Amino acid sequence: MNASTPIPATIDPAEAAHFGKLAQDWWNPRGSSAMLHRLNPARLSYLREQIDAHWQGDGTTLKPLSGKRALDVGCGAGLLSEPLARLGARVTGLDAAWENVAAARLHAEGQRLSIDYRCGGIEDLAAADGEAGSYDLVTSMEVIEHVADPAAFVAGLAAALAPGGLMIVSTPNRTARSRLALITLGEGLGMIPRKTHDWSKFLTPDELTGLMAAAGLRVLDRRGLDFMPTRGFRLSADCSVDYFLTAVAG
Amino acid sequence: MERADVIILGGGLVGLTLAIALDQYGLSSIVIDPADPSATLARGFDGRASAVSITSWRMLETIGVGAHLEGKGCPIGSIRVNEGLAPGGLSFEPDADEGPLGIMFENRQLREALRQSVLAAPNVTLMMPARPAHSERTAGGVEVRLQDGRTVSGALLIGAEGRQSPTRDAAGIRLARWSYDHTAMISTVNHAHPHGNIAYEIFYPAGPFAILPLLPAEDGLNRSAIVWTVKGSEAPAMLGLPERAYAAEIEKRMGGFLGQVTLCSPRSSYPLGFHHAAKITAERLALVGDAAHGIHPIAGQGLNLGFRDAAALVEVLVEGARIGLDAGDAQLLARYERWRSLDTMMVAASTDGLTRLFGIPGRTASLVRRIGLGAVARIAPLKQRFMDEARGQSGELPRLLRGVAV
Ligand SMILES: Cc1cc2nc3c(=O)[nH]c(=O)nc-3n(C[C@H](O)[C@H](O)[C@H](O)COP(=O)(O)OP(=O)(O)OC[C@H]3O[C@@H](n4cnc5c(N)ncnc54)[C@H](O)[C@@H]3O)c2cc1C
């Protein structure tokens, strides 16, 4: 892949360029993605919980995704794709910025993980042979708030889902609290790189649930990810800052 | 090149415990230690006995090591603390339903049990004796080259090399340390009267003198371990005494209440010190046991602190693996650091306070001690806290220490 890869319609070109600049720094736990590193344990715990609930796991196995295919849309440099691979899944990671994909490939190699990283948007995947309807798990974390057409994006995710598959999406809520936490404080204090977020593009849980229903999905679980400056990220019933939705087809 | 999730440098009591516990949950390790097991398991290599707290015992049971130790330990029913042989000491007696305050094991028995468990652990590769020559930690992983030319790799390096930990020093982790100018002289004795499962801490101006109950050996004779602390400068002369004379000195310090005493083990001695690492983690590195902290043996908590490190680290790493994080992940190490630093500092500070309180000669100090002891005896919560500390039940407990699987 290279910089001339055509940029798909649902990707806002300004957004993709912004993340590309961050690529090298992705894996530094104290770098500009420090926040993502810090929230990773909380969001992975949620993922594990939902995986176990859906496939009747007991929470103690090390490879609950063994034999399953996973698609991570907006994978960045692989902060989520790598854990999915360690949990046993055959992972495809998709990202619009080729710098991210390059960084992700390099890192996975160093970790001895075999992950199929591709540059592009969800609609490219749907167009590829044998990809539609073939993923047992589809994730897209902190991505939909950056896409140009959220409805088309959700429809794309739904199309990738295999029968009986599970989808987990996370994104910031559009509330006064999320504006304060993510933009005023997070970006203002330099904990999150400036211009990462455009608050007006955030979706409320009801809006996202609506988009999912329109794409033929049924939401099973809604959970908040709360942030406290002193205690970091926690799963919570409070969805006012950031939240997860877990859905299945039908 | 052999590869495992973690590489543990140091197969002492703490390093092996960690490897065995990780194995139970499917995490693999390579343990590297230059010591030759045929030497470390020989009688006389380590004549010490350790008070294993009830929480540590629960962990040993939970990870299967307890099965090798069943019936070999002597439960501590109560602890008596006294200033010299004067009347009016403190007695810590748990309620009937609370169980013992700890269990005394000979270190040799602990080492043997750990070795049996580790040899049966499918996910542990034991390289012992083998001497590490060079280790390298990078953002991607860790690599250790052995002196015999072999190289092994993993995601996390664990420093479990005891108090001289070269890995800690190479990582540039600063160490607060001071020595007490005291030496602990260790021996095992037979005595005429039964000990009644009581542990005694008798404070003399020269330093504390501890009598710790052991089960009888094959000969069926009453037996206790003696930890006798003296000024560093006085130790060589004491240790040079003939056995009979040494036993007589011990009997004198016991005030004769256990009857006639005879030595039943070689004597050994350890200079006492305190050390505390400023940090217990760095990039892809975690310290456990004496590599991270060493405290005065007065309260018998050194090994227990190490077991608590192991229990916390296992919980952090296993929970991390179950959500797909690699063992060297910075978030996991940060959690381990937060979890352990407070507990370690608290135990170290209170033990050190205890030593200083009892280590200062003179009338005033003696008065303070007497008031202090009396106050501890009168104030129920303080007393409870003291007993909890002996049991290892203070602080936020890792699951293994509660006897619960991770
Ligand atoms: C006199 C005395 C009495 C004590 N009494 C008690 C008690 O009653 N109760 C209690 O809980 N604690 C007690 N302790 C403390 C307890 O003994 C220690 O805390 C405990 O042994 C620490 O275990 P460890 O595995 O961290 O270190 P160690 O037992 O010191 O093991 C370190 C291991 O690392 C190996 N090693 C060394 N260098 C290297 C290297 N470069 N590379 C790889 N491996 C290496 C060594 O061969 C050894 O096997 C006492 C201590 C003393 C001195």
XYZ file of C-alpha atoms and ligand atoms in Angstrom:
709
model
C 0.000 0.000 0.000
C 1.146 3.587 -0.430
C -0.071 7.130 -0.046
C -1.811 7.014 -3.416
C -4.302 4.433 -2.208
C -7.663 5.929 -3.096
C -9.421 7.284 -0.038
C -12.846 5.716 0.330
C -15.996 7.787 0.500
C -16.800 7.297 4.178
C -13.382 8.537 5.314
C -12.927 12.220 5.944
C -9.507 12.958 4.309
C -8.511 15.501 6.955
C -9.111 12.941 9.710
C -7.042 10.225 8.045
C -4.073 12.524 7.567
C -4.204 13.542 11.182
C -3.928 9.969 12.479
C -1.205 9.155 9.994
C 1.017 11.722 11.685
C 0.555 9.902 14.948
C 1.480 6.476 13.596
C 5.057 6.127 14.836
C 4.044 7.295 18.226
C 1.107 4.866 18.553
C 2.837 2.186 20.523
C 4.567 4.432 22.994
C 2.516 4.095 26.211
C 3.550 7.626 27.164
C 3.271 9.030 23.654
C 0.387 10.856 22.063
C -1.825 7.743 22.251
C -1.284 7.423 25.995
C -5.024 7.803 26.559
C -5.816 4.883 24.250
C -3.256 2.733 26.044
C -4.781 3.642 29.363
C -8.337 2.865 28.307
C -7.303 -0.367 26.591
C -7.614 -2.619 29.695
C -11.144 -1.332 30.386
C -12.372 -1.743 26.833
C -10.736 -5.144 26.460
C -12.446 -6.248 29.685
C -15.762 -5.248 28.188
C -14.937 -7.116 25.014
C -14.028 -10.244 26.933
C -17.212 -10.038 28.956
C -19.345 -9.785 25.819
C -17.405 -12.547 24.040
C -18.003 -14.869 26.988
C -21.668 -13.911 27.225
C -22.209 -14.530 23.512
C -20.214 -17.737 23.104
C -20.795 -19.081 26.644
C -17.184 -18.781 27.781
C -16.246 -18.950 31.449
C -13.795 -16.067 31.418
C -10.747 -18.089 32.384
C -9.559 -19.440 29.045
C -6.745 -17.683 27.253
C -8.031 -18.211 23.682
C -11.790 -17.604 23.675
C -11.680 -16.513 20.013
C -9.872 -19.579 18.822
C -11.168 -20.649 15.402
C -12.996 -17.361 14.881
C -12.444 -14.535 12.420
C -12.355 -10.981 13.706
C -12.489 -7.685 11.842
C -11.169 -4.543 13.529
C -12.251 -1.463 11.613
C -10.176 1.664 12.189
C -7.438 -0.446 13.709
C -4.803 2.261 13.998
C -1.490 0.624 14.719
C -3.168 -2.442 16.204
C -3.862 -1.608 19.846
C -7.028 -3.696 19.642
C -6.148 -6.033 16.748
C -3.165 -7.496 18.583
C -5.131 -8.454 21.716
C -7.811 -10.026 19.482
C -5.094 -12.088 17.791
C -3.670 -13.131 21.183
C -7.150 -14.231 22.184
C -7.014 -16.688 19.310
C -8.833 -14.907 16.465
C -7.709 -14.724 12.844
C -7.724 -10.958 12.616
C -8.175 -8.556 9.740
C -7.285 -4.992 10.661
C -8.574 -2.202 8.482
C -7.422 1.403 8.565
C -7.741 4.356 6.237
C -4.253 5.706 6.884
C -1.493 3.715 5.259
C 1.015 5.000 7.864
C -1.066 3.291 10.534
C -1.207 0.085 8.550
C 2.548 0.176 8.017
C 3.184 0.798 11.711
C 0.723 -1.956 12.659
C 2.396 -4.513 10.384
C 5.808 -3.727 11.747
C 4.649 -4.000 15.316
C 2.733 -7.255 14.858
C 5.827 -8.794 13.313
C 7.854 -7.829 16.378
C 5.174 -9.475 18.525
C 5.174 -12.633 16.367
C 1.504 -12.117 15.572
C 0.102 -12.817 12.172
C -2.526 -10.212 11.401
C -3.927 -9.304 7.999
C -3.677 -5.507 7.981
C -5.257 -3.706 5.053
C -5.484 -0.096 4.066
C -8.942 1.082 3.193
C -12.502 1.613 4.362
C -15.234 -0.828 5.193
C -16.774 -0.489 1.719
C -13.533 -1.739 0.108
C -13.777 -4.829 2.228
C -17.373 -5.499 1.268
C -16.269 -5.313 -2.365
C -13.490 -7.877 -1.834
C -14.121 -11.533 -2.632
C -15.506 -13.706 0.136
C -15.325 -11.023 2.810
C -18.974 -10.059 3.185
C -20.707 -11.972 5.958
C -17.572 -13.815 7.023
C -16.558 -12.278 10.374
C -17.620 -13.782 13.702
C -16.577 -10.646 15.528
C -16.600 -7.113 14.179
C -15.171 -4.309 16.308
C -14.806 -0.624 15.707
C -13.666 1.353 18.696
C -13.527 5.138 18.831
C -13.861 5.328 15.045
C -17.423 6.118 13.984
C -17.140 9.677 15.337
C -14.472 10.254 12.676
C -16.275 8.928 9.586
C -18.034 11.072 7.008
C -21.196 8.933 6.695
C -21.990 7.048 9.928
C -25.095 5.316 8.495
C -23.152 3.872 5.548
C -20.360 2.939 7.926
C -22.675 0.960 10.224
C -24.253 -0.736 7.220
C -20.753 -1.734 6.088
C -19.952 -3.224 9.488
C -23.244 -5.134 9.458
C -22.502 -6.542 6.005
C -19.193 -7.989 7.223
C -20.842 -9.862 10.101
C -21.183 -13.640 9.779
C -24.457 -15.320 10.774
C -24.432 -15.630 14.584
C -21.624 -13.086 14.810
C -21.086 -10.344 17.358
C -20.460 -6.623 16.832
C -19.013 -4.225 19.393
C -18.719 -0.511 18.742
C -17.544 2.250 21.060
C -17.694 6.006 20.627
C -18.000 9.228 22.670
C -21.483 10.437 23.589
C -22.616 13.941 22.604
C -23.152 15.516 26.022
C -21.891 18.502 27.979
C -19.853 16.062 30.070
C -18.157 14.464 27.075
C -17.291 17.891 25.705
C -15.738 18.804 29.042
C -13.907 15.492 29.508
C -12.612 14.894 25.984
C -12.212 18.319 24.508
C -11.953 20.967 27.214
C -9.891 18.802 29.570
C -8.530 15.949 27.443
C -7.368 18.001 24.466
C -6.983 21.208 26.464
C -4.536 19.670 28.908
C -2.714 17.824 26.142
C -3.753 14.333 27.291
C -5.360 13.779 23.893
C -3.834 15.341 20.761
C -5.640 18.534 19.725
C -8.251 18.288 16.980
C -8.679 14.548 17.552
C -12.374 15.133 18.058
C -15.166 17.183 16.523
C -17.803 17.194 19.244
C -20.647 17.988 16.882
C -20.053 14.665 15.068
C -20.468 12.588 18.214
C -23.483 10.248 18.304
C -25.724 9.628 21.290
C -26.400 5.978 22.209
C -29.965 6.324 20.925
C -28.810 7.728 17.605
C -26.286 4.938 17.152
C -28.844 2.331 18.208
C -31.093 3.795 15.498
C -28.374 3.495 12.859
C -27.807 -0.099 13.906
C -31.475 -0.983 13.745
C -31.617 0.531 10.269
C -28.728 -1.757 9.301
C -30.645 -4.806 10.529
C -28.816 -5.149 13.856
C -30.236 -5.772 17.314
C -28.457 -4.113 20.260
C -27.883 -6.491 23.182
C -25.941 -4.342 25.591
C -25.127 -0.712 26.263
C -22.318 0.196 28.651
C -20.539 3.365 29.683
C -16.834 4.002 29.840
C -16.255 6.592 32.482
C -13.134 8.611 32.979
C -11.953 10.118 36.223
C -8.684 12.047 36.177
C -7.585 10.337 39.380
C -8.690 6.782 38.707
C -8.500 6.472 34.952
C -11.030 4.576 32.854
C -13.740 2.371 34.320
C -16.688 0.486 32.901
C -19.824 2.037 34.292
C -23.571 2.361 33.869
C -22.985 6.021 33.071
C -22.821 6.469 29.281
C -22.435 10.237 29.305
C -18.765 10.383 28.280
C -18.096 7.337 26.137
C -20.005 4.112 25.596
C -20.094 0.674 23.993
C -22.918 -0.969 22.089
C -22.937 -4.711 21.507
C -25.153 -6.002 18.709
C -26.045 -9.076 16.693
C -27.757 -9.517 13.355
C -31.540 -9.576 13.413
C 15.676 -19.820 20.583
C 13.381 -20.810 23.415
C 10.539 -18.418 24.120
C 8.066 -17.993 26.992
C 5.640 -15.355 28.203
C 7.952 -14.364 31.030
C 11.586 -14.926 31.912
C 12.218 -15.199 35.628
C 15.747 -14.513 36.776
C 16.133 -16.252 40.131
C 14.632 -19.575 41.172
C 14.539 -18.874 44.907
C 11.441 -19.218 47.046
C 9.645 -16.328 45.389
C 10.762 -16.892 41.783
C 9.644 -20.536 41.799
C 6.326 -19.717 43.478
C 5.631 -17.198 40.749
C 6.493 -19.668 37.971
C 4.239 -22.360 39.467
C 1.302 -19.992 39.889
C 1.629 -18.652 36.323
C 1.751 -22.218 35.019
C -1.586 -22.991 36.664
C -3.189 -20.332 34.526
C -1.478 -21.289 31.304
C 1.237 -18.624 31.249
C 4.671 -19.961 30.369
C 7.955 -19.063 31.994
C 11.652 -19.790 31.792
C 13.388 -19.741 35.169
C 17.125 -19.097 35.175
C 19.243 -19.500 38.313
C 22.983 -20.118 38.678
C 22.552 -22.109 41.905
C 22.877 -25.889 41.716
C 19.733 -27.492 43.188
C 21.720 -30.419 44.573
C 23.539 -27.845 46.718
C 20.561 -25.665 47.660
C 18.479 -28.691 48.672
C 21.244 -30.220 50.788
C 20.824 -30.194 54.535
C 22.744 -27.303 55.988
C 22.519 -25.044 52.885
C 19.716 -22.979 54.370
C 19.152 -23.779 58.033
C 16.496 -21.101 58.354
C 12.861 -21.636 59.047
C 10.186 -19.242 57.837
C 6.913 -18.183 59.318
C 4.476 -18.608 56.441
C 1.470 -16.395 57.057
C -1.996 -17.830 56.670
C -2.597 -15.855 53.500
C 0.682 -17.110 52.003
C -0.323 -20.641 52.992
C -3.656 -20.259 51.216
C -1.790 -19.316 48.073
C 0.582 -22.288 48.362
C -2.472 -24.530 48.717
C -4.301 -22.912 45.814
C -1.361 -23.397 43.441
C -0.803 -27.003 44.514
C 2.432 -26.572 46.476
C 0.562 -27.063 49.750
C 0.005 -30.733 48.944
C 3.765 -31.346 49.212
C 3.894 -29.589 52.579
C 0.828 -31.077 54.237
C 1.559 -32.023 57.835
C 5.122 -30.692 57.703
C 4.491 -27.258 59.171
C 4.062 -26.255 62.777
C 1.099 -23.932 63.315
C 1.788 -20.869 65.450
C -1.032 -20.790 67.996
C 0.014 -17.571 69.681
C 2.802 -15.017 69.759
C 4.289 -13.668 72.986
C 6.252 -10.462 72.923
C 8.329 -9.637 75.961
C 10.941 -7.171 77.015
C 13.749 -9.296 78.369
C 12.482 -11.789 80.874
C 10.495 -9.184 82.789
C 6.861 -10.066 83.425
C 4.058 -8.184 81.713
C 4.643 -8.840 78.034
C 2.110 -8.988 75.289
C 0.328 -12.063 74.141
C -1.407 -12.377 70.811
C -3.922 -15.147 70.951
C -6.396 -15.463 68.161
C -9.991 -16.441 68.894
C -10.736 -20.125 68.516
C -12.410 -19.648 65.128
C -9.633 -17.482 63.689
C -7.091 -20.248 63.115
C -3.327 -20.061 63.603
C -1.263 -16.887 63.167
C 1.089 -18.585 60.747
C 2.839 -21.863 60.020
C 6.516 -22.549 60.574
C 8.365 -24.398 57.832
C 12.017 -25.159 57.418
C 13.227 -23.354 54.308
C 14.599 -26.671 53.087
C 11.073 -28.124 53.093
C 9.751 -25.113 51.200
C 12.510 -25.435 48.614
C 11.838 -29.136 48.153
C 8.092 -28.663 47.770
C 8.567 -25.852 45.244
C 11.028 -27.930 43.255
C 8.642 -30.878 43.076
C 5.842 -28.604 41.888
C 7.970 -26.779 39.371
C 9.309 -29.981 37.811
C 5.726 -31.137 37.299
C 4.622 -27.814 35.779
C 4.208 -28.185 31.997
C 4.597 -24.462 31.257
C 7.815 -23.926 33.202
C 11.275 -24.428 31.722
C 13.780 -24.620 34.540
C 17.323 -23.647 33.578
C 19.135 -24.299 36.822
C 22.039 -24.166 37.136
C 22.485 -21.617 34.348
C 24.015 -18.182 34.626
C 22.592 -15.214 32.746
C 25.267 -13.194 30.965
C 23.299 -10.363 29.438
C 19.713 -9.267 29.245
C 18.112 -6.768 26.943
C 14.721 -5.107 27.229
C 13.234 -3.268 24.272
C 9.789 -1.971 23.371
C 9.158 -5.254 21.521
C 10.267 -7.793 24.127
C 13.091 -9.127 26.266
C 16.035 -11.350 25.480
C 18.466 -13.052 27.851
C 21.757 -14.546 26.785
C 23.197 -17.223 29.041
C 26.865 -17.719 29.746
C 26.733 -21.085 27.973
C 25.704 -19.271 24.791
C 21.990 -20.090 24.764
C 19.524 -17.257 24.253
C 15.930 -17.107 25.458
C 13.221 -14.522 24.827
C 9.911 -13.422 26.252
C 7.544 -10.522 26.804
C 8.498 -9.671 30.384
C 11.614 -9.972 32.508
C 11.171 -10.656 36.196
C 13.935 -9.896 38.678
C 13.688 -12.451 41.504
C 17.399 -12.660 42.241
C 17.239 -11.744 45.904
C 18.683 -8.725 47.600
C 21.714 -8.296 45.315
C 19.542 -8.279 42.154
C 21.854 -7.317 39.272
C 18.824 -6.763 37.025
C 17.484 -4.095 39.371
C 20.828 -2.349 39.452
C 21.298 -2.566 35.681
C 17.872 -0.967 35.203
C 19.137 2.002 37.195
C 16.451 1.551 39.836
C 17.558 3.382 42.934
C 17.622 1.645 46.253
C 17.103 3.083 49.701
C 19.152 0.974 52.049
C 20.680 0.947 55.452
C 22.183 -1.756 57.563
C 21.241 -2.317 61.170
C 24.732 -3.177 62.404
C 23.097 -6.336 63.663
C 23.605 -9.948 62.766
C 20.986 -12.664 63.009
C 22.366 -15.972 64.212
C 20.209 -18.874 63.144
C 20.028 -22.334 64.650
C 17.609 -25.116 65.462
C 17.422 -26.553 68.942
C 15.859 -29.424 70.844
C 14.439 -28.568 74.216
C 13.112 -30.578 77.147
C 9.662 -28.987 77.486
C 7.119 -28.685 74.648
C 6.729 -25.234 73.059
C 2.960 -25.419 73.000
C 2.914 -23.872 69.490
C 3.922 -20.507 70.897
C 6.297 -18.155 69.119
C 8.292 -15.875 71.414
C 9.875 -12.545 70.579
C 12.057 -11.520 73.476
C 13.644 -8.095 73.250
C 17.061 -7.689 74.798
C 19.142 -4.517 74.784
C 21.481 -6.210 72.289
C 18.624 -7.115 69.964
C 15.585 -9.357 69.612
C 15.689 -13.067 70.339
C 13.011 -15.193 68.681
C 11.930 -18.746 69.460
C 9.808 -20.205 66.682
C 8.016 -23.522 67.126
C 8.837 -26.398 64.750
C 7.463 -29.913 64.513
C 9.758 -32.624 65.904
C 12.148 -34.295 63.438
C 12.192 -38.109 63.073
C 13.666 -38.406 66.561
C 10.423 -37.051 68.029
C 12.166 -34.450 70.204
C 10.710 -30.994 70.912
C 12.181 -28.575 68.442
C 12.302 -24.825 67.803
C 14.120 -22.454 65.487
C 16.159 -19.709 67.118
C 16.779 -16.313 65.524
C 19.145 -14.535 67.834
C 20.107 -11.004 66.946
C 23.289 -9.449 68.287
C 25.548 -6.511 67.447
C 27.477 -7.287 64.294
C 30.782 -7.043 66.119
C 29.743 -9.591 68.741
C 28.566 -12.290 66.345
C 31.908 -13.917 65.429
C 32.786 -14.578 69.078
C 29.326 -15.998 69.784
C 29.370 -18.185 66.708
C 32.839 -19.369 67.692
C 31.560 -20.804 70.960
C 31.531 -24.597 71.262
C 28.051 -26.101 70.690
C 27.413 -26.819 74.354
C 28.329 -23.310 75.432
C 26.224 -21.798 72.645
C 23.242 -23.920 73.701
C 23.735 -22.786 77.286
C 23.655 -19.134 76.151
C 20.400 -19.795 74.348
C 18.939 -21.481 77.405
C 19.914 -18.473 79.498
C 18.138 -16.104 77.133
C 15.051 -18.298 77.248
C 15.031 -17.993 80.990
C 15.018 -21.771 81.052
C 11.293 -22.093 80.454
C 11.729 -24.688 77.704
C 14.118 -26.719 79.844
C 17.472 -28.004 78.720
C 18.535 -27.003 75.214
C 20.776 -28.806 72.732
C 21.700 -27.702 69.204
C 20.366 -29.897 66.420
C 21.517 -27.973 63.320
C 24.619 -26.174 62.143
C 24.629 -22.470 63.016
C 24.504 -19.792 60.361
C 24.413 -16.026 60.413
C 23.031 -13.196 58.286
C 23.943 -9.520 58.470
C 20.701 -7.579 58.748
C 19.743 -4.764 56.522
C 16.809 -2.915 55.110
C 16.435 -2.070 51.461
C 13.615 -0.724 49.409
C 13.605 -0.185 45.644
C 12.283 3.218 44.576
C 10.324 1.507 41.784
C 9.496 -2.143 41.198
C 8.826 -1.877 37.468
C 10.500 -0.480 34.374
C 10.004 -1.132 30.661
C 9.170 -4.871 30.440
C 10.604 -5.464 33.907
C 9.056 -6.315 37.272
C 10.842 -6.993 40.542
C 9.576 -9.464 43.146
C 10.720 -10.612 46.574
C 13.993 -9.538 48.095
C 15.039 -7.959 44.789
C 12.366 -5.343 45.485
C 12.553 -5.073 49.252
C 14.302 -6.561 52.217
C 13.203 -6.009 55.766
C 14.334 -6.934 59.235
C 13.398 -10.570 60.002
C 12.029 -9.525 63.390
C 8.430 -9.895 62.286
C 9.096 -12.816 59.933
C 7.503 -10.950 57.034
C 10.251 -10.893 54.378
C 9.219 -14.024 52.564
C 5.541 -13.242 53.030
C 5.997 -9.887 51.348
C 7.628 -11.732 48.450
C 4.699 -14.150 48.264
C 2.368 -11.179 48.169
C 4.347 -9.720 45.259
C 4.016 -13.042 43.452
C 0.270 -13.284 44.125
C -0.384 -9.733 42.919
C 1.781 -10.100 39.818
C 0.114 -13.389 38.876
C -3.316 -11.812 39.161
C -2.281 -8.827 37.061
C -0.606 -10.940 34.355
C -3.338 -13.589 34.167
C -6.116 -11.020 33.977
C -4.072 -9.225 31.338
C -3.628 -12.410 29.285
C -7.355 -13.094 29.438
C -8.069 -9.780 27.742
C -5.297 -10.285 25.208
C -2.637 -7.986 26.618
C 0.953 -9.070 26.355
C 2.743 -9.767 29.632
C 5.031 -6.767 29.238
C 2.205 -4.290 28.655
C 2.900 -0.990 30.383
C -0.649 -0.773 31.776
C -0.264 -4.109 33.548
C 3.067 -3.146 35.051
C 1.583 0.148 36.227
C -1.158 -1.770 38.022
C 1.373 -4.049 39.717
C 3.435 -1.056 40.782
C 0.425 0.761 42.278
C -0.831 -2.343 44.009
C 2.391 -3.374 45.688
C 4.146 -0.158 46.528
C 1.844 0.938 49.320
C 1.644 -2.430 51.040
C 5.391 -2.991 50.876
C 6.172 0.424 52.263
C 3.699 0.001 55.113
C 5.076 -3.335 56.226
C 8.649 -2.120 55.837
C 8.011 1.048 57.800
C 6.208 -0.648 60.659
C 8.819 -3.403 60.901
C 11.579 -0.841 60.864
C 9.748 1.190 63.511
C 9.493 -1.913 65.667
C 13.205 -2.609 65.291
C 14.197 0.914 66.128
C 11.896 1.029 69.102
C 13.505 -2.098 70.456
C 16.991 -1.442 69.201
C 17.657 1.771 71.117
C 19.406 1.164 74.420
C 18.740 3.219 77.555
C 16.134 3.922 80.194
C 13.913 6.260 78.203
C 13.685 3.885 75.312
C 12.852 1.088 77.682
C 10.082 3.178 79.202
C 8.714 4.057 75.795
C 8.792 0.418 74.886
C 6.952 -0.586 77.999
C 4.326 2.109 77.526
C 4.205 1.272 73.882
C 3.648 -2.406 74.485
C 1.108 -1.700 77.200
C -0.705 0.641 74.861
C -0.769 -1.915 72.088
C -2.147 -4.466 74.555
C -4.902 -2.126 75.729
C -5.999 -0.819 72.404
C -7.886 -3.631 70.761
C -7.762 -2.316 67.177
C -3.985 -1.903 67.320
C -3.631 -5.405 68.605
C -5.906 -6.720 65.885
C -3.812 -4.860 63.356
C -0.638 -6.401 64.720
C -2.152 -9.865 64.399
C -3.493 -9.147 60.930
C -0.004 -8.076 59.962
C 1.411 -11.349 61.299
C -1.229 -13.215 59.327
C -0.632 -11.109 56.255
C -4.225 -9.974 56.104
C -3.760 -6.227 55.885
C -4.032 -4.318 52.623
C -6.009 -5.137 49.482
C -5.439 -8.865 49.103
C -4.682 -10.556 45.797
C -7.106 -13.417 45.159
C -4.545 -16.187 45.618
C -3.923 -14.951 49.157
C -7.613 -15.336 49.866
C -7.352 -18.920 48.648
C -9.412 -18.055 45.594
C -8.358 -18.991 42.076
C -7.514 -16.051 39.799
C 17.979 -14.262 59.100
C 16.754 -14.174 58.282
C 15.561 -14.733 58.747
C 14.388 -14.643 58.009
N 13.223 -15.158 58.531
C 12.081 -15.037 57.832
C 10.836 -15.548 58.334
O 10.756 -16.125 59.426
N 9.718 -15.386 57.593
C 9.760 -14.729 56.388
O 8.695 -14.584 55.766
N 10.915 -14.273 55.860
C 12.082 -14.391 56.547
N 13.248 -13.908 56.006
C 13.263 -13.309 54.681
C 13.251 -14.371 53.553
O 14.248 -15.327 53.746
C 13.467 -13.702 52.208
O 12.585 -12.622 52.118
C 13.181 -14.677 51.047
O 14.073 -15.731 51.033
C 13.246 -13.948 49.707
O 13.079 -14.827 48.635
P 13.567 -14.462 47.173
O 13.160 -15.612 46.319
O 13.109 -13.094 46.815
O 15.137 -14.339 47.277
P 16.199 -15.487 47.563
O 15.631 -16.532 48.434
O 17.410 -14.754 48.004
O 16.450 -16.156 46.148
C 17.192 -15.536 45.130
C 17.555 -16.558 44.070
O 18.152 -15.879 42.967
C 19.309 -16.574 42.550
N 20.218 -15.606 41.918
C 21.158 -14.827 42.489
N 21.768 -14.086 41.568
C 21.208 -14.380 40.367
C 21.411 -13.928 39.030
N 22.336 -13.024 38.724
N 20.640 -14.439 38.048
C 19.699 -15.351 38.336
N 19.455 -15.814 39.573
C 20.219 -15.344 40.589
C 19.841 -17.212 43.798
O 20.629 -18.342 43.463
C 18.562 -17.594 44.538
O 18.118 -18.875 44.194
C 14.419 -13.981 56.746
C 15.615 -13.445 56.252
C 16.774 -13.512 57.003
C 18.044 -12.918 56.480
